[in-house]
PDB file of C-alpha atoms in Angstrom:
ATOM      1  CA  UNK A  77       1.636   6.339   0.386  1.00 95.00           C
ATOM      2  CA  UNK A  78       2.848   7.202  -3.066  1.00 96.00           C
ATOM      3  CA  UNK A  79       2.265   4.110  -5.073  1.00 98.00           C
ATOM      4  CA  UNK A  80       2.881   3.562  -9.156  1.00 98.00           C
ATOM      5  CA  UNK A  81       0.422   0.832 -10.837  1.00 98.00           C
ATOM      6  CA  UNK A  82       0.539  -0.358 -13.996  1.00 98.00           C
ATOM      7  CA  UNK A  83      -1.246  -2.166 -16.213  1.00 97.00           C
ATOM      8  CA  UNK A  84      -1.183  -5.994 -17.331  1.00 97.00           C
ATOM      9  CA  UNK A  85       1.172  -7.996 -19.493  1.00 98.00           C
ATOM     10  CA  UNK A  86       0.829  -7.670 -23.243  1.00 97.00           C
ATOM     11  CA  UNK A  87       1.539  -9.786 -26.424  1.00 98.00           C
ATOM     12  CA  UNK A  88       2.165  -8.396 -29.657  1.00 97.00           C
ATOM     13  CA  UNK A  89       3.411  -9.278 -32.947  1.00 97.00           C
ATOM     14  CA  UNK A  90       6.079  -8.102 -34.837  1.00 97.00           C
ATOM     15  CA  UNK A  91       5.535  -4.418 -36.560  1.00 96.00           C
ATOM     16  CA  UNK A  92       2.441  -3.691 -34.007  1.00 97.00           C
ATOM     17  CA  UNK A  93       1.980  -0.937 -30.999  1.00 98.00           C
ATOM     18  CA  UNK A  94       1.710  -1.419 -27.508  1.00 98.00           C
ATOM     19  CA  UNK A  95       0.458   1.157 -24.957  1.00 98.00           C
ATOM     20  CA  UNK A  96       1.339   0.915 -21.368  1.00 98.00           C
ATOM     21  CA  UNK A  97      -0.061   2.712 -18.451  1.00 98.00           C
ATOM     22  CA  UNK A  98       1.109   4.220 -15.363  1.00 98.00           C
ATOM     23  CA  UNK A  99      -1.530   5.379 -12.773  1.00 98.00           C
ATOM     24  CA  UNK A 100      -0.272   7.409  -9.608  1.00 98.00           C
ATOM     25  CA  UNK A 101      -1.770   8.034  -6.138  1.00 97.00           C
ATOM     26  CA  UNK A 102      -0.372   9.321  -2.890  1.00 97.00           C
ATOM     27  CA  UNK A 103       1.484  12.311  -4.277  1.00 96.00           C
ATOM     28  CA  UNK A 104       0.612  15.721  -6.707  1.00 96.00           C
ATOM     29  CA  UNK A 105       1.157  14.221 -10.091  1.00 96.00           C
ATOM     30  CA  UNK A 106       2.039  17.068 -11.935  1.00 95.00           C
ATOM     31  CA  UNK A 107       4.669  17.685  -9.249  1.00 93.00           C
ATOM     32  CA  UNK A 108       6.943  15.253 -10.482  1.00 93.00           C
ATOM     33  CA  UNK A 109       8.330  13.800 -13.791  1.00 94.00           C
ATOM     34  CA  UNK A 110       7.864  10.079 -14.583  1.00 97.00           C
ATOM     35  CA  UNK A 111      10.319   8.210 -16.518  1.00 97.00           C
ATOM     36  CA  UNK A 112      10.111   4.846 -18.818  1.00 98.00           C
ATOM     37  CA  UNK A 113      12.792   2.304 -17.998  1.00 98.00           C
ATOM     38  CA  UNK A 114      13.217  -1.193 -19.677  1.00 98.00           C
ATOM     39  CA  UNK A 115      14.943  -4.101 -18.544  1.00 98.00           C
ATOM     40  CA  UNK A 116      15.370  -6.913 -21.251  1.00 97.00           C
ATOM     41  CA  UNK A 117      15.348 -10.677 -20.074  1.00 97.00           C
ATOM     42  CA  UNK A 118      18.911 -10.995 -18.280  1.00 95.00           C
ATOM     43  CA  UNK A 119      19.811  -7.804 -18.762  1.00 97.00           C
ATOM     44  CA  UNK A 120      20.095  -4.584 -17.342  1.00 97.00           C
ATOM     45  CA  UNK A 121      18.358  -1.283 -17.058  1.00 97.00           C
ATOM     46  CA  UNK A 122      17.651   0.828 -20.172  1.00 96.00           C
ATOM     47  CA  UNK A 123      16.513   4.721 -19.859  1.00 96.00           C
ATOM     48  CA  UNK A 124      13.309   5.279 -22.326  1.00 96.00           C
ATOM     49  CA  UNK A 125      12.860   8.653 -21.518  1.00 95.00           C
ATOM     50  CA  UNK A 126      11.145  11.447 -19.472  1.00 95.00           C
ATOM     51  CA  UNK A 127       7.863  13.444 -19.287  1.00 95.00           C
ATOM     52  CA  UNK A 128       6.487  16.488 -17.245  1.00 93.00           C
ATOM     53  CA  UNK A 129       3.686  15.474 -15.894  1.00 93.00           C
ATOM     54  CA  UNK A 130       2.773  19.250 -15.607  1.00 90.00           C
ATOM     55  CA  UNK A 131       3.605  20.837 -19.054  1.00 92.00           C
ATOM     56  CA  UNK A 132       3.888  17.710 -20.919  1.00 92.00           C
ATOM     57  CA  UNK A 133       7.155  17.955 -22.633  1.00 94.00           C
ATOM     58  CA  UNK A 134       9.388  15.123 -23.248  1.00 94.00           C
ATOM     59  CA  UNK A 135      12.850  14.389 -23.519  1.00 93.00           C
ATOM     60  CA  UNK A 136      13.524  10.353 -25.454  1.00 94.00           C
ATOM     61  CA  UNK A 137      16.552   8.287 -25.409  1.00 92.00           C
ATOM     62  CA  UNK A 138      18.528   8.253 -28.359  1.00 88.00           C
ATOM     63  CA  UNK A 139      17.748   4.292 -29.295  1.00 86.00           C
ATOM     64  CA  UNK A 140      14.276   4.664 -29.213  1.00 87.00           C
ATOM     65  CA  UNK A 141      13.576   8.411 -31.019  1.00 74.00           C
ATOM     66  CA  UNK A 142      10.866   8.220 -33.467  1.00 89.00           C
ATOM     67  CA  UNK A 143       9.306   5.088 -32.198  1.00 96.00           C
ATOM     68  CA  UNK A 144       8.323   6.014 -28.387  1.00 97.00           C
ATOM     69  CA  UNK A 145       5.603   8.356 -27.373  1.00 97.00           C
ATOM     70  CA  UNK A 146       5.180   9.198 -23.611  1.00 97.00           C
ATOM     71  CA  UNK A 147       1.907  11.214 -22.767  1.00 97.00           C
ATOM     72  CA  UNK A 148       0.012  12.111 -19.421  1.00 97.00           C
ATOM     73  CA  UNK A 149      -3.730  12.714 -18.090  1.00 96.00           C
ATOM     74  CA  UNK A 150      -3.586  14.798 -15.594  1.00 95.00           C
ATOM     75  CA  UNK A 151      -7.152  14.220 -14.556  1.00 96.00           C
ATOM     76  CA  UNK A 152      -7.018  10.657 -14.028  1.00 97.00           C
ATOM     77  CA  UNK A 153      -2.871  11.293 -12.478  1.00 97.00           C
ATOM     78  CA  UNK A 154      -1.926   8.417 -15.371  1.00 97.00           C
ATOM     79  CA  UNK A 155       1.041   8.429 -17.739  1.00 98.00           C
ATOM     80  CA  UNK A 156       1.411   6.331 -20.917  1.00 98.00           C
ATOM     81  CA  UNK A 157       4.003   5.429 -22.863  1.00 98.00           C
ATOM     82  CA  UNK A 158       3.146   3.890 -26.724  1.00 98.00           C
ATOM     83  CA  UNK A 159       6.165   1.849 -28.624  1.00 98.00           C
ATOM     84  CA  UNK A 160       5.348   1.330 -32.208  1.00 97.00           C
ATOM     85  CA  UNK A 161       7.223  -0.702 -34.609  1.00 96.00           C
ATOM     86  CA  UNK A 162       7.672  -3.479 -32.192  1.00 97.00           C
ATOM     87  CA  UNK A 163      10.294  -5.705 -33.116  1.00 96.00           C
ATOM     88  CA  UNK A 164      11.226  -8.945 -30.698  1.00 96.00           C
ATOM     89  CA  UNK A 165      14.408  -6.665 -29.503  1.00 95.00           C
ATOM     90  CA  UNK A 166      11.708  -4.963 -27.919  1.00 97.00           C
ATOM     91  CA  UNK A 167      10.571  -7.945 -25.479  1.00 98.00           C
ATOM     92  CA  UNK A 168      11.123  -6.515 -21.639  1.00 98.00           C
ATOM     93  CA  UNK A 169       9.495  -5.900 -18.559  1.00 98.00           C
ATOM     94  CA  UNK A 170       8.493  -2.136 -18.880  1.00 98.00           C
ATOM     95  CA  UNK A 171       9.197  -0.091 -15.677  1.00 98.00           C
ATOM     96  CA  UNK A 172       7.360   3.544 -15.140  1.00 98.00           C
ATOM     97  CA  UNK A 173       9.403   5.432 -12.216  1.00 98.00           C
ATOM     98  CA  UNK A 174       8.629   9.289 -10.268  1.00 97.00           C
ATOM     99  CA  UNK A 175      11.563  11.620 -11.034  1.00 93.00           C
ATOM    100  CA  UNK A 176      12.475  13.534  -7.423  1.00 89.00           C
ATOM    101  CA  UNK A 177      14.037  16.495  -8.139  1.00 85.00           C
ATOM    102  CA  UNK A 178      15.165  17.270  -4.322  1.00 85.00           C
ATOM    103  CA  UNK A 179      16.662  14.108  -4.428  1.00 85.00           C
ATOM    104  CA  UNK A 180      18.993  14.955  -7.105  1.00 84.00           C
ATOM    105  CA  UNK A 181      16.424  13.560  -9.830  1.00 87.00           C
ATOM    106  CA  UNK A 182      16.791  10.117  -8.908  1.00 94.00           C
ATOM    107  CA  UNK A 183      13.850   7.959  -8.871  1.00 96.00           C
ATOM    108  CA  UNK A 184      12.287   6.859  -5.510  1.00 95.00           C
ATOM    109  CA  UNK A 185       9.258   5.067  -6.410  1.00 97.00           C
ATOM    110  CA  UNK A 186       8.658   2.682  -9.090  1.00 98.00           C
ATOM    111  CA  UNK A 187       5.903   0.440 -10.515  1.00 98.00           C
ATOM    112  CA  UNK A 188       5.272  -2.908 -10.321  1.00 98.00           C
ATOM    113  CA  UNK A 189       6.298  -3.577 -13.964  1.00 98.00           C
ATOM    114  CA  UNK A 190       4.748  -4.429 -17.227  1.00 98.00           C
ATOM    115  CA  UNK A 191       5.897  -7.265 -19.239  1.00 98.00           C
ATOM    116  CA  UNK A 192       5.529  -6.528 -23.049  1.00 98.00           C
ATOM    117  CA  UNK A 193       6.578  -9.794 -25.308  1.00 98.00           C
ATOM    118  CA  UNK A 194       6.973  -9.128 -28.704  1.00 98.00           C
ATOM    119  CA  UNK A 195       6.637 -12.855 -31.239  1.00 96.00           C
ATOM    120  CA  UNK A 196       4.655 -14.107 -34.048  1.00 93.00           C
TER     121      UNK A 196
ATOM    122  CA  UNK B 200      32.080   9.697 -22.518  1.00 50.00           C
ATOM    123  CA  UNK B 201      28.156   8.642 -22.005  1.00 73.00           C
ATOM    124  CA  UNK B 202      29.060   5.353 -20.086  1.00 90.00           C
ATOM    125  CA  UNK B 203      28.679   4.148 -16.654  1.00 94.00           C
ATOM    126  CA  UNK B 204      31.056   1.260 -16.031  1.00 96.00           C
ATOM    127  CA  UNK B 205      30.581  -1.183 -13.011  1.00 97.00           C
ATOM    128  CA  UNK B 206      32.150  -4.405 -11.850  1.00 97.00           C
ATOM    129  CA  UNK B 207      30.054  -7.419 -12.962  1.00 96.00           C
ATOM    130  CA  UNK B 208      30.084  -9.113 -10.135  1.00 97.00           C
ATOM    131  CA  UNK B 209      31.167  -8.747  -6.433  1.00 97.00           C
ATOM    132  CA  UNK B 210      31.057 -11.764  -3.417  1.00 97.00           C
ATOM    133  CA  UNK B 211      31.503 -11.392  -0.288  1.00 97.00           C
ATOM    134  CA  UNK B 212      30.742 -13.706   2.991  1.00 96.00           C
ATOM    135  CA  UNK B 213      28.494 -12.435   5.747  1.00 96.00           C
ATOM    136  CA  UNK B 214      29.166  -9.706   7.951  1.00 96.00           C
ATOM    137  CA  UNK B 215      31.670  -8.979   5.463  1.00 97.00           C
ATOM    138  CA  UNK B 216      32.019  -5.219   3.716  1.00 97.00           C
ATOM    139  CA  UNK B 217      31.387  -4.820  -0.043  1.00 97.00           C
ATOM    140  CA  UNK B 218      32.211  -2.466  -2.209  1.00 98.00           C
ATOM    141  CA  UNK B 219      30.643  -1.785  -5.379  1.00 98.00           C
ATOM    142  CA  UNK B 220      32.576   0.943  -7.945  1.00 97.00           C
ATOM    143  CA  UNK B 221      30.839   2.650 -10.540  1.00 96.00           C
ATOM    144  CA  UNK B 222      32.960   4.798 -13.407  1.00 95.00           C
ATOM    145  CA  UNK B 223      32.492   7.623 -15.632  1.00 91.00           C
ATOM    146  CA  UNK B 224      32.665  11.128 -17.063  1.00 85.00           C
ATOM    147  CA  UNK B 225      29.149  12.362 -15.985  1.00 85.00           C
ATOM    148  CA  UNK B 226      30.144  11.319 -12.328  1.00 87.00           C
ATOM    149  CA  UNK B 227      32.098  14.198 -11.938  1.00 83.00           C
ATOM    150  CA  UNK B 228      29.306  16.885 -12.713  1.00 84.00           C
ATOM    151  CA  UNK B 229      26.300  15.149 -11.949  1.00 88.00           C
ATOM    152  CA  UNK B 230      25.137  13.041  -8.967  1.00 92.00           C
ATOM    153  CA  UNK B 231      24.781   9.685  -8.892  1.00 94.00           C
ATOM    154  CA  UNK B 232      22.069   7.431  -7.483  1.00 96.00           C
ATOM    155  CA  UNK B 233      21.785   3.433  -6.669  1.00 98.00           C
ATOM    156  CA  UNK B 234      19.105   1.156  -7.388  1.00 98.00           C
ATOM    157  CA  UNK B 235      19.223  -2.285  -5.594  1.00 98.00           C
ATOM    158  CA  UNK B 236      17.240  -4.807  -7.828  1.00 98.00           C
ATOM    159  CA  UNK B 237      16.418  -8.703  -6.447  1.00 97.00           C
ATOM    160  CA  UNK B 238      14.734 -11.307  -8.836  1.00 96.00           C
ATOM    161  CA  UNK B 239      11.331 -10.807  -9.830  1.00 95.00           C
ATOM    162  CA  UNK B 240      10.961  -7.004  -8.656  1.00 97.00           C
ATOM    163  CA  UNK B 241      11.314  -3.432  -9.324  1.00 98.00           C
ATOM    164  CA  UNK B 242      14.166  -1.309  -8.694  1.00 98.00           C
ATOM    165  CA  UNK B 243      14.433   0.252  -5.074  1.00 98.00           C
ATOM    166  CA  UNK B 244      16.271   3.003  -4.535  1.00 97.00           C
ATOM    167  CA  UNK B 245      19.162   3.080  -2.154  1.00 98.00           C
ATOM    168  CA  UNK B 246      21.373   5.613  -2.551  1.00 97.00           C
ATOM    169  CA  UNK B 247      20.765   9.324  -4.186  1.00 96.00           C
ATOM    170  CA  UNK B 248      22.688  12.735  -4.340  1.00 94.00           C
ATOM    171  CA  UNK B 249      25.954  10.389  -3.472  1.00 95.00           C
ATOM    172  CA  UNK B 250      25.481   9.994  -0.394  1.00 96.00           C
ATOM    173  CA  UNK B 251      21.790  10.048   0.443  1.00 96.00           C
ATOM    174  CA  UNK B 252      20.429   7.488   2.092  1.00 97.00           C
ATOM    175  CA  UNK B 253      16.420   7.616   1.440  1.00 95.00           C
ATOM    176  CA  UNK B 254      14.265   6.507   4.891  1.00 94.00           C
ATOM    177  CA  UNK B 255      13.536   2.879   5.316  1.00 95.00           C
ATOM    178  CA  UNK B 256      17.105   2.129   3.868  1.00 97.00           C
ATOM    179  CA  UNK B 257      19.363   0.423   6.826  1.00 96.00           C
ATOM    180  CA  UNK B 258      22.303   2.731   7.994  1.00 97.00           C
ATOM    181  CA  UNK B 259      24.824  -0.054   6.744  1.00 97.00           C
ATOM    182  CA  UNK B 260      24.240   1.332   3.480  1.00 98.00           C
ATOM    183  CA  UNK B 261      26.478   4.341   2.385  1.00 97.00           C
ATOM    184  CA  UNK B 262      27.684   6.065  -0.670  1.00 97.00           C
ATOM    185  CA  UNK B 263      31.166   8.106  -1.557  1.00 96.00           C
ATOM    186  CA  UNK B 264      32.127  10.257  -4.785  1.00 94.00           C
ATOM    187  CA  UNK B 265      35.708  11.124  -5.935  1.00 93.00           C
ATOM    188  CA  UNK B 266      36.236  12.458  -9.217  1.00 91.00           C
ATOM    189  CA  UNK B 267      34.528  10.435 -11.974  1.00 92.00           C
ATOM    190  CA  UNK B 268      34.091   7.761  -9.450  1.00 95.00           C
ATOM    191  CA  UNK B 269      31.387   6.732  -7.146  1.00 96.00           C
ATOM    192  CA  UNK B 270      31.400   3.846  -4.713  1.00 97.00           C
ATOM    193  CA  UNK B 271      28.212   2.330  -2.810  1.00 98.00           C
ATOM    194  CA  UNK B 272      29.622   0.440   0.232  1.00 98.00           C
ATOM    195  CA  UNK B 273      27.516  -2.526   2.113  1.00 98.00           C
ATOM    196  CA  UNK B 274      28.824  -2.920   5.583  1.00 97.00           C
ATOM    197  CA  UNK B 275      28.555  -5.727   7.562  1.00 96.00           C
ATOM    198  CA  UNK B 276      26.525  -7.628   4.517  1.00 97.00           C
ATOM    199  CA  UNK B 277      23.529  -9.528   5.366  1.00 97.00           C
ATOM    200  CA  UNK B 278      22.361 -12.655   2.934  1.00 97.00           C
ATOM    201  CA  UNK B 279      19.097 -10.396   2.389  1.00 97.00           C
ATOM    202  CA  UNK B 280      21.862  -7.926   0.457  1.00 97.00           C
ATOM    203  CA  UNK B 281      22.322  -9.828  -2.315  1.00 97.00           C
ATOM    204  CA  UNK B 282      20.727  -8.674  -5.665  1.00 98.00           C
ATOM    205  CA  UNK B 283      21.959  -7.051  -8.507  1.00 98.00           C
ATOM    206  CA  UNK B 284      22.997  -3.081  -7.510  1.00 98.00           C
ATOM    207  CA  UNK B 285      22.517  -0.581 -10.410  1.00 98.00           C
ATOM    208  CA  UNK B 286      24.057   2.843 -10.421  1.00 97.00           C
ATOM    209  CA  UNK B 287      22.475   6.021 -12.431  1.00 96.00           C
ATOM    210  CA  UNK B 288      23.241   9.409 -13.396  1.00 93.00           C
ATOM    211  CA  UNK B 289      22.748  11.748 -16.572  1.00 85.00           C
ATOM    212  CA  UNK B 290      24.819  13.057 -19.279  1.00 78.00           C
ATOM    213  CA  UNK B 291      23.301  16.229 -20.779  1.00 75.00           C
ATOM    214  CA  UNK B 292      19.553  15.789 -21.035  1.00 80.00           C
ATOM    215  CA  UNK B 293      20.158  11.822 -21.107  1.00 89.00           C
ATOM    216  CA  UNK B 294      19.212   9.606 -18.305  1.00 93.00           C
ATOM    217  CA  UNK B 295      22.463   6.813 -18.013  1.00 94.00           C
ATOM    218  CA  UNK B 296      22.343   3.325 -16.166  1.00 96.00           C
ATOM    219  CA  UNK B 297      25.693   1.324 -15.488  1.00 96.00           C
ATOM    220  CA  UNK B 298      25.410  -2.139 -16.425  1.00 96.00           C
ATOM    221  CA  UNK B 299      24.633  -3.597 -12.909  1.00 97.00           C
ATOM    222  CA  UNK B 300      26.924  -5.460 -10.330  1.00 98.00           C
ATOM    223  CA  UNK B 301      25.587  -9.000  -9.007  1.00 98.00           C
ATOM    224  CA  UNK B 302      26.174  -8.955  -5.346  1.00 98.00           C
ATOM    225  CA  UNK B 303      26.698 -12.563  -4.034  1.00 97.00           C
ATOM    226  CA  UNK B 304      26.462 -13.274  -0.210  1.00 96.00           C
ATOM    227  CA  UNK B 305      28.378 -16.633   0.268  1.00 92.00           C
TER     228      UNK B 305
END
């Protein structure tokens, strides 16, 4: 079965990085795209941005340009996605999800989650 | 416009139908998809292409589209149906979530 998993919560001050993975199984990896999707505490669901998992390019969300860098290993089938400049704006649970193109490029599986808190 | 608009909230008793709208430019050239969200989890999607329902996902879930308009329906609503409901779509090369509709089971 095709199954997302991601790695463990993280803490980080102000002004630091964080680097979140994504590893997939189940499924042909570079098949698909995987998006980034944050949800802030209460809120709602925020589009990060998109990478081939075959050719590599990316396509950001216009909030985050210049901060976000989304990158994949094909030989390990895991996708990353690095935030710099973390501010506490930034605090969410971080959300890696497999782009379907036959289903209209919606996004039929997710991962579990990753909750990034961002304090001093 | 780059905006999905949705009702913030929608109750409905048991057995009930509910009917969750979701607004916007994009609608009308793009297709739409549904995520159904409860506490604590991950997204799961319920709806895609409109009208798609993906397997696993009961039949009493369904989807419409008119115009810049799109319109996830619940019938007969069960108490495990309540959760917040998000709907998605694109405008150009950007990736566009409404703001989620609470779904409350009385």
């Amino acid at each position: 079965q095709v199954l997302l998993v991601q790695s463990g919560a993280e803490v980080k001050r102000p002004g630091a990085s964080v680097k979140v993975s994504c590893k997939a199984s189940g499924y042909n990896f570079t098949s698909n795209g995987i998006s980034w999707v944050r949800q802030a505490p209460g809120q709602g669901l925020e589009w990060m941005g998109w990478i081939n998992a075959y050719k590599g390019n990316t396509n950001y969300g216009r909030n985050l340009q210049g901060r976000v860098t989304m990158t994949t290993d094909t030989s390990t089938s895991t996708a990353y996605m690095e935030l710099r400049s973390l501010r506490s704006d930034d605090t969410a649970v971080y959300y890696c999800a497999r782009l379907t193109p036959v289903a209209g490029d919606a996004f039929d599986y997710w991962g579990q989650g990753t909750l990034v808190t961002v304090s001093s | 416009s780059s905006e999905l608009t949705q009702p913030p909230s929608v109750s409905v008793s048991p057995g009930q139908t509910a009917t969750i709208t979701c607004s916007g430019d994009a609608l009308s050239k793009i297709y739409s998809s549904w995520y159904q969200q409860k506490p604590g989890q991950a997204p799961l999607l319920v709806m895609y292409k409109d009208t798609e329902r993906p397997s696993g996902i009961p039949e009493r879930f369904s989807g419409s589209s008119s115009g810049t308009t799109v319109t996830l329906t619940i019938s007969g609503v069960q108490a495990e149906d309540e959760a917040d409901y998000y709907c998605q779509s694109a405008d150009t090369k950007y990736v566009i979530f409404g703001g989620g509709t609470k779904l409350t089971v009385l």
